[in-house]
Short mmCIF file of C-alpha atoms in Angstrom, two decimals:
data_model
loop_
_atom_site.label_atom_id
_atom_site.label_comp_id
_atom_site.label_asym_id
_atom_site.label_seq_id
_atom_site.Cartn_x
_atom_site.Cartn_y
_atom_site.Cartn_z
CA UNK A 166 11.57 -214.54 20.53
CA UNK A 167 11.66 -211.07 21.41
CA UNK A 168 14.57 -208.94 23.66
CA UNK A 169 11.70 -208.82 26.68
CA UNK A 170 11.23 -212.91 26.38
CA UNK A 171 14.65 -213.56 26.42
CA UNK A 172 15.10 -211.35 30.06
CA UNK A 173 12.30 -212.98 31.26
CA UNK A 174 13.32 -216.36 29.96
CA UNK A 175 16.62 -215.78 31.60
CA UNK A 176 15.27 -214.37 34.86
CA UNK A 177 13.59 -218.15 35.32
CA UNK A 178 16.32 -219.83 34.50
CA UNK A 179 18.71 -218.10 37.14
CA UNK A 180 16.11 -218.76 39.54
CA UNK A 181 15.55 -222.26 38.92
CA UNK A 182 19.09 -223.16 38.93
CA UNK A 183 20.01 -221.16 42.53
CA UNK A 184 16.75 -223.67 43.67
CA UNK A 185 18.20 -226.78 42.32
CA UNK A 186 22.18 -226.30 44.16
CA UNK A 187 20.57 -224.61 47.38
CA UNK A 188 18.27 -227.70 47.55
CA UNK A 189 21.27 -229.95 47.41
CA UNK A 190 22.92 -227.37 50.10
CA UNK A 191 20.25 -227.47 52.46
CA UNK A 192 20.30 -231.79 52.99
CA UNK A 193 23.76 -231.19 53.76
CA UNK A 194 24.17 -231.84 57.77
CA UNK A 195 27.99 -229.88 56.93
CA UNK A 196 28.05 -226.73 55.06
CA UNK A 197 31.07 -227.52 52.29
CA UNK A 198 31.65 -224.00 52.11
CA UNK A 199 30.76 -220.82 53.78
CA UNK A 200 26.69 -220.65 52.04
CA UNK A 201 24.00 -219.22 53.36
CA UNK A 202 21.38 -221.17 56.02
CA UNK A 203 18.26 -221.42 53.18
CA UNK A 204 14.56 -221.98 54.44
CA UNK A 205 12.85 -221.78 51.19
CA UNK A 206 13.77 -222.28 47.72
CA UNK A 207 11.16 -222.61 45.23
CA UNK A 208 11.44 -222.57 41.87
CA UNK A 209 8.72 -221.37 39.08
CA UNK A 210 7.04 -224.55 38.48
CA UNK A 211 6.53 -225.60 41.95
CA UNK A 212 3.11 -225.14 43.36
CA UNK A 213 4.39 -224.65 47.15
CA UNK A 214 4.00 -220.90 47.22
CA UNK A 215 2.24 -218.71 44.32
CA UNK A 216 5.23 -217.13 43.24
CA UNK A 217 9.17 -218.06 42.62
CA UNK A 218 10.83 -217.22 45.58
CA UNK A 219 14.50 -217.50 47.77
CA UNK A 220 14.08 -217.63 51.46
CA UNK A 221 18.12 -217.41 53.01
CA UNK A 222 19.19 -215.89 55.93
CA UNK A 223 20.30 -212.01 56.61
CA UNK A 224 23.70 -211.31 56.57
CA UNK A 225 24.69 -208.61 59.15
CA UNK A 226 27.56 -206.70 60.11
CA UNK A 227 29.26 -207.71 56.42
CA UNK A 228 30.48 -206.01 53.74
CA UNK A 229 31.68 -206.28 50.22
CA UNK A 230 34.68 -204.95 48.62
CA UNK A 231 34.13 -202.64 45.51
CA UNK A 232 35.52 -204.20 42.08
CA UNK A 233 38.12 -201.34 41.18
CA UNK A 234 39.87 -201.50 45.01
CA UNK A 235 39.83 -205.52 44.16
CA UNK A 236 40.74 -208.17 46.48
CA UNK A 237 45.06 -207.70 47.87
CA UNK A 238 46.71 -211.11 48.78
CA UNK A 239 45.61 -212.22 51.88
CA UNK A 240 41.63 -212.01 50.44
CA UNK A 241 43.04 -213.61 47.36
CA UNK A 242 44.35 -216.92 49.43
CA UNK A 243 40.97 -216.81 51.65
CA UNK A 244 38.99 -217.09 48.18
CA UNK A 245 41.01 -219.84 46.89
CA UNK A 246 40.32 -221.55 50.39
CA UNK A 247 36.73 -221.10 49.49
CA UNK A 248 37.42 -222.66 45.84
CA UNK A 249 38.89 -225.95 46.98
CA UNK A 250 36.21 -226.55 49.83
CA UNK A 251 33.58 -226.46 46.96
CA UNK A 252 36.03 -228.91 44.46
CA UNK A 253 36.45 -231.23 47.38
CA UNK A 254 32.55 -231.18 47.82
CA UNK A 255 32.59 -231.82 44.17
CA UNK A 256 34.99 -235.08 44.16
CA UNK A 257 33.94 -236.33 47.34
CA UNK A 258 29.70 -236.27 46.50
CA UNK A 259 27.80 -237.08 43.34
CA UNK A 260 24.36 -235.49 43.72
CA UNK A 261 25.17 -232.24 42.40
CA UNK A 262 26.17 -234.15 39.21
CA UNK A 263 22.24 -235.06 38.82
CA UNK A 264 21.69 -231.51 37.74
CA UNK A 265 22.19 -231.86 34.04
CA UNK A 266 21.15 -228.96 31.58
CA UNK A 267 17.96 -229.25 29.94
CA UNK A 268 16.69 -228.02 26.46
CA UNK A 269 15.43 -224.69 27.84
CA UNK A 270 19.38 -224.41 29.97
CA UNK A 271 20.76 -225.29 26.27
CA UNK A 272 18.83 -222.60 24.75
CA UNK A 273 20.39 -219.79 27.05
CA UNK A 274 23.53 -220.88 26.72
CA UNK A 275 23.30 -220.64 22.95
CA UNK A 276 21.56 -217.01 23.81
CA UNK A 277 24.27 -216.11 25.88
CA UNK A 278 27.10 -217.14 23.30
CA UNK A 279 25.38 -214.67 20.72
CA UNK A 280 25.20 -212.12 23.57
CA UNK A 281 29.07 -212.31 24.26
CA UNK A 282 29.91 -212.33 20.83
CA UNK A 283 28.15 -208.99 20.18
CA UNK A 284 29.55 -207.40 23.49
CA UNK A 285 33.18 -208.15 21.97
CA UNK A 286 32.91 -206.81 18.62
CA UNK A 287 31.63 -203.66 20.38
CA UNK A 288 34.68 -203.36 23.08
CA UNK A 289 36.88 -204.11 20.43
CA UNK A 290 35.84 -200.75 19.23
CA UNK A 291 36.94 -199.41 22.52
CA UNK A 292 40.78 -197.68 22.62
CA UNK A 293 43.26 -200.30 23.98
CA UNK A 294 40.76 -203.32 23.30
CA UNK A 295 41.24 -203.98 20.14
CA UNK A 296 42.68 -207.25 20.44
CA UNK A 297 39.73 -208.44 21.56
CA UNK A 298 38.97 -208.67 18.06
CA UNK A 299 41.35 -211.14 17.62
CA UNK A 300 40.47 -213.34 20.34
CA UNK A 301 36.52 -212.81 18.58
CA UNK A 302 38.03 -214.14 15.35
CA UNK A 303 39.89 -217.28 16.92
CA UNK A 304 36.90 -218.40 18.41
CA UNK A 305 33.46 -217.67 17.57
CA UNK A 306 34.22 -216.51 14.29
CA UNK A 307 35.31 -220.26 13.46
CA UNK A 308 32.77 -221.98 15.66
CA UNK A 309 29.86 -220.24 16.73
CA UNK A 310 29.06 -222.86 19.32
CA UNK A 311 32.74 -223.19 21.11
CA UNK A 312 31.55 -222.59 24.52
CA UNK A 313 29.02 -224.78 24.02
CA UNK A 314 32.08 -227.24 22.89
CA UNK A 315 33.80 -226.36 25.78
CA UNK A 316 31.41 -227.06 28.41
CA UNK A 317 30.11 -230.33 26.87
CA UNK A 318 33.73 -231.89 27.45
CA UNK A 319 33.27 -231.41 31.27
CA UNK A 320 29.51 -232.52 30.68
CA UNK A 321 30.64 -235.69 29.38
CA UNK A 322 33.65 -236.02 31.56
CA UNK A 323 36.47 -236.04 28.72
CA UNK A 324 37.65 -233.69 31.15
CA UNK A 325 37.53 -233.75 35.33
CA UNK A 326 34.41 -231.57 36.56
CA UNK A 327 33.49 -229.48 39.54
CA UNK A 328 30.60 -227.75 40.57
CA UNK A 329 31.75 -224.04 39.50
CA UNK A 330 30.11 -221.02 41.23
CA UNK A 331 29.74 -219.91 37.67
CA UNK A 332 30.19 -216.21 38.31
CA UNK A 333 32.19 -215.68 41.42
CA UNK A 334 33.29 -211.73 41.74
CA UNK A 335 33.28 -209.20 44.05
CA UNK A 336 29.67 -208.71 45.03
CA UNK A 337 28.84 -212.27 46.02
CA UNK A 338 31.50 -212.95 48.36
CA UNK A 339 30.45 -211.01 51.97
CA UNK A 340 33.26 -210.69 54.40
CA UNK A 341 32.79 -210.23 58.12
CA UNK A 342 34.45 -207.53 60.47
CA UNK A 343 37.07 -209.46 60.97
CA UNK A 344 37.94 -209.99 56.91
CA UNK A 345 37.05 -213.43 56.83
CA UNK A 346 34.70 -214.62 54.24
CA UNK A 347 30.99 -214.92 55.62
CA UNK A 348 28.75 -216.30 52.94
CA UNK A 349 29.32 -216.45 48.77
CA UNK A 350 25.56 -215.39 47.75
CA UNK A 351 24.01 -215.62 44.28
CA UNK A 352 24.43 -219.39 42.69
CA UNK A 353 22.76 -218.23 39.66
CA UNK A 354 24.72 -220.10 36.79
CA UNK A 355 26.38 -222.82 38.87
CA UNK A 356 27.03 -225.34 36.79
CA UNK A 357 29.61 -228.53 36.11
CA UNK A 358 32.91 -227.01 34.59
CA UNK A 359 36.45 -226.69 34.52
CA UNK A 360 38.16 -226.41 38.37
CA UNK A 361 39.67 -223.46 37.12
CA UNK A 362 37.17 -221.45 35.89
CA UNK A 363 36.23 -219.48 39.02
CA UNK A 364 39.81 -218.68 39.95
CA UNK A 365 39.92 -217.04 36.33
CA UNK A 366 37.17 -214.94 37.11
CA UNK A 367 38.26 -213.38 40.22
CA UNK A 368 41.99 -213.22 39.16
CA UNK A 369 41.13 -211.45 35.39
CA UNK A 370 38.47 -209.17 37.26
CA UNK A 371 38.75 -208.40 40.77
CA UNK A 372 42.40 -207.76 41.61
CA UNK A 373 45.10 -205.88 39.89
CA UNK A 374 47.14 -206.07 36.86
CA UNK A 375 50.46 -206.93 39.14
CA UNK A 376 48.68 -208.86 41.77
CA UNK A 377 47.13 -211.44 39.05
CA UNK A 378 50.61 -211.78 37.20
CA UNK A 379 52.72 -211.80 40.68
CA UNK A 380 50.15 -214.28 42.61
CA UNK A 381 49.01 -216.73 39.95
CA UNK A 382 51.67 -219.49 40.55
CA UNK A 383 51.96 -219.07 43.94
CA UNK A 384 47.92 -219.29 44.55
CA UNK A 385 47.64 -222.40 42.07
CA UNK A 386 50.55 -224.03 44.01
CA UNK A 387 48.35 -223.22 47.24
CA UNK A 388 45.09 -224.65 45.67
CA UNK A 389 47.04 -227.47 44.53
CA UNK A 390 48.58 -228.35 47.91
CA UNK A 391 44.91 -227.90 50.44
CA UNK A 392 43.37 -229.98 47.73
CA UNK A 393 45.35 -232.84 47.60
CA UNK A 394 45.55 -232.43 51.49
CA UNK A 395 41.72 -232.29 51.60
CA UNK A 396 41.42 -234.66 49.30
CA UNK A 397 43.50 -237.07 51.04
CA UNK A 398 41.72 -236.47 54.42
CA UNK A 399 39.03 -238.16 53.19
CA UNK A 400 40.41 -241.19 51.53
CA UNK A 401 40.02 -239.67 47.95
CA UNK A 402 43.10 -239.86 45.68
CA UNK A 403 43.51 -235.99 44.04
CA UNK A 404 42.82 -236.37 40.16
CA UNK A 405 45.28 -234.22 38.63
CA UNK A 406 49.17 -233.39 39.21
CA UNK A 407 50.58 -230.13 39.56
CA UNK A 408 51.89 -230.27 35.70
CA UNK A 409 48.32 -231.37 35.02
CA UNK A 410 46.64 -227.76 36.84
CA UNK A 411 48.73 -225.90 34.93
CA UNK A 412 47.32 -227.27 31.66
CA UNK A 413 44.10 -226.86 32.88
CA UNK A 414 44.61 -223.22 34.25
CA UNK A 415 45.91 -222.86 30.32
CA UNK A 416 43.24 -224.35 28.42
CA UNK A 417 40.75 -222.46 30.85
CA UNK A 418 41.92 -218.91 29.20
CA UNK A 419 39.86 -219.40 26.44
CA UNK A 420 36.38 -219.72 28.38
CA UNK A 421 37.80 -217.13 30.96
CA UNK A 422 38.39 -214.65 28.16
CA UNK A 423 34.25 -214.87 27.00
CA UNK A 424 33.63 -214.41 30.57
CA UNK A 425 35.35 -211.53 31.21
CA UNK A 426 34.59 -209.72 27.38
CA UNK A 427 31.64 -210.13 28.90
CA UNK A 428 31.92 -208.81 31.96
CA UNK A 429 33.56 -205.74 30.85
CA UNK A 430 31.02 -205.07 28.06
CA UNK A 431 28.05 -204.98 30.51
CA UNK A 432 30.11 -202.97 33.69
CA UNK A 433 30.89 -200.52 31.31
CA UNK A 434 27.02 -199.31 30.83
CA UNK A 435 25.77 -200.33 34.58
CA UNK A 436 26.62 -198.51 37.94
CA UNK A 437 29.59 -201.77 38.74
CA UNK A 438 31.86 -198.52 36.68
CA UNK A 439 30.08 -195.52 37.80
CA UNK A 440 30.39 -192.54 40.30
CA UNK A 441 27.30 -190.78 41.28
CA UNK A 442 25.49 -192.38 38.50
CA UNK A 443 27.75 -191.60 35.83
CA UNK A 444 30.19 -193.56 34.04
CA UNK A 445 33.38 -192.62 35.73
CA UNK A 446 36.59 -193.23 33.27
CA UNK A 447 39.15 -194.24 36.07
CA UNK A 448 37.04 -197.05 36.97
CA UNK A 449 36.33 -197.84 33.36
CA UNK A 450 40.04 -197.66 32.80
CA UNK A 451 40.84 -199.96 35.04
CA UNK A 452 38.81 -202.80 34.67
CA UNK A 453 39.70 -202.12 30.70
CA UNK A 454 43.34 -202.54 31.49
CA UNK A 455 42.89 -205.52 33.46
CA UNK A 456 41.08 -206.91 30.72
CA UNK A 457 43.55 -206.43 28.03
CA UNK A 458 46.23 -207.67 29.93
CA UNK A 459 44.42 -210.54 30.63
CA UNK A 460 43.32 -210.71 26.37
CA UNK A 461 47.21 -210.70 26.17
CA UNK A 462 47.80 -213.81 28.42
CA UNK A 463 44.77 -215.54 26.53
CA UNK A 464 46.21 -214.59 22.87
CA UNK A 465 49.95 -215.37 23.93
CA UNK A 466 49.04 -219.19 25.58
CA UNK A 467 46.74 -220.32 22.83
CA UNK A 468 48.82 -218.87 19.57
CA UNK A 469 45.77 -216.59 18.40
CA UNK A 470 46.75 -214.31 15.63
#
């Protein structure tokens, strides 16, 4: 299959999964979360319009916050609030679970596991980032398929799944004049995963160096508390204990780490790390340096040499 087939390929499969969840969304009398009101979703095969197509309504008077400035605390907490609305959705419904990946969803995600493994060794190259060599050689330099590994344990419920936004940063989460959060946009790769994997995301990419180590605990003993609350509220016991969040938010590193190689690897060459068009090395910089001290964390927790 050639580079073009794979975009393409990739395109419709981002596409057909945002139709799947929004469908799910749109029966809902209750919004779980803050989402936006859809009126059409259809996906490639469906024969109700001649092309693939999104229907949701405008946002106005919103903004987003730019990647570099990241999110301070009070955003941080509002995000999180955001998080466990969609885990209670998750523990308290079971459609969403009906969406399971197919051969063609399998295929990508073996695609996209050669794609971050290539993006590393390249950053690795990069000055400062070399340990991300070593996290390369802990992982899919023993087992090419370990994400694959990973996510089939929450497929098969060895471990406790949620529906996970999938790729939950700064552009898909609007915020209204009044900085309260609006809509979260783009459910792309949504898929069943670990309850911690969004948090991950934000906290290794969209806020600072001293805001992710300072704010961690307290915002997983936040998450920990309005779930079980929430949980409770609707007569559903909470699955985990504290102690037992904590493991996960550990054993989560090692997907959060692909995520973010990733991430880093493809900013670098797009305008996410530009200024007028051109890379721009403070911005570059510091999304690098939150990346490595993230690496760090990642390396420390799961004994990577």
């Amino acid at each position: 299959m050639t580079e073009t087939d794979h975009s393409a390929n990739v395109e419709l499969f981002m596409h057909n999964t945002e139709c799947n969840y929004y469908k799910i969304f749109a029966k809902l009398t209750e919004k779980p979360l803050h989402l936006p009101v859809i009126y059409a979703a259809i996906k490639a095969e469906d024969k109700e319009a001649p092309v693939p197509v999104i229907v949701m309504e405008m946002f106005e008077d919103c903004k987003v916050y730019d990647i570099i400035t990241g999110f301070n605390e009070e955003q941080l907490y509002k995000i999180v609030d955001e998080i466990v609305k969609l885990h209670i959705f998750s523990l308290t419904t079971e459609e969403w679970k009906t969406i399971v990946p197919d051969a063609f969803v399998l295929e990508m995600a073996g695609y996209f596991q050669t794609m971050v493994a290539g993006i590393g060794e390249k950053l690795a190259q990069q000055p400062g980032l070399e340990l991300v060599s070593t996290y390369i050689k802990n992982t899919f330099a023993t087992d090419p398929k370990f994400l694959q590994n990973i996510n089939d344990e929450y497929l098969e419920e060895r471990r406790i799944s949620v529906l996970t936004h999938g790729d939950l940063w700064a552009p898909q989460i609007l915020w209204d004049k009044n900085d309260d959060i609006a809509g979260i946009i783009d459910w792309q790769i949504t898929h069943r995963g670990s309850p911690m994997e969004d948090f991950h995301h934000i906290m290794s990419t969209c806020t600072s160096v001293e805001n992710r180590k300072n704010l961690t605990k307290p915002l997983l003993d936040y998450y920990f508390d309005k779930l079980s609350s929430g949980l409770e509220a609707k007569g559903v016991k909470m699955p985990w204990t504290r102690e037992e969040i904590e493991e996960e938010y550990k054993y989560s590193f090692i997907n959060g780490a692909a995520l973010t190689i990733f991430a880093n690897g493809f900013w670098a060459n797009s305008p996410v790390l530009q200024t007028d068009g051109k890379p721009d090395p403070v911005r570059i910089g510091e999304s690098f340096k939150r990346c490595k001290s993230y690496l760090e964390e990642v390396i420390q927790e799961h004994n990577m040499s």
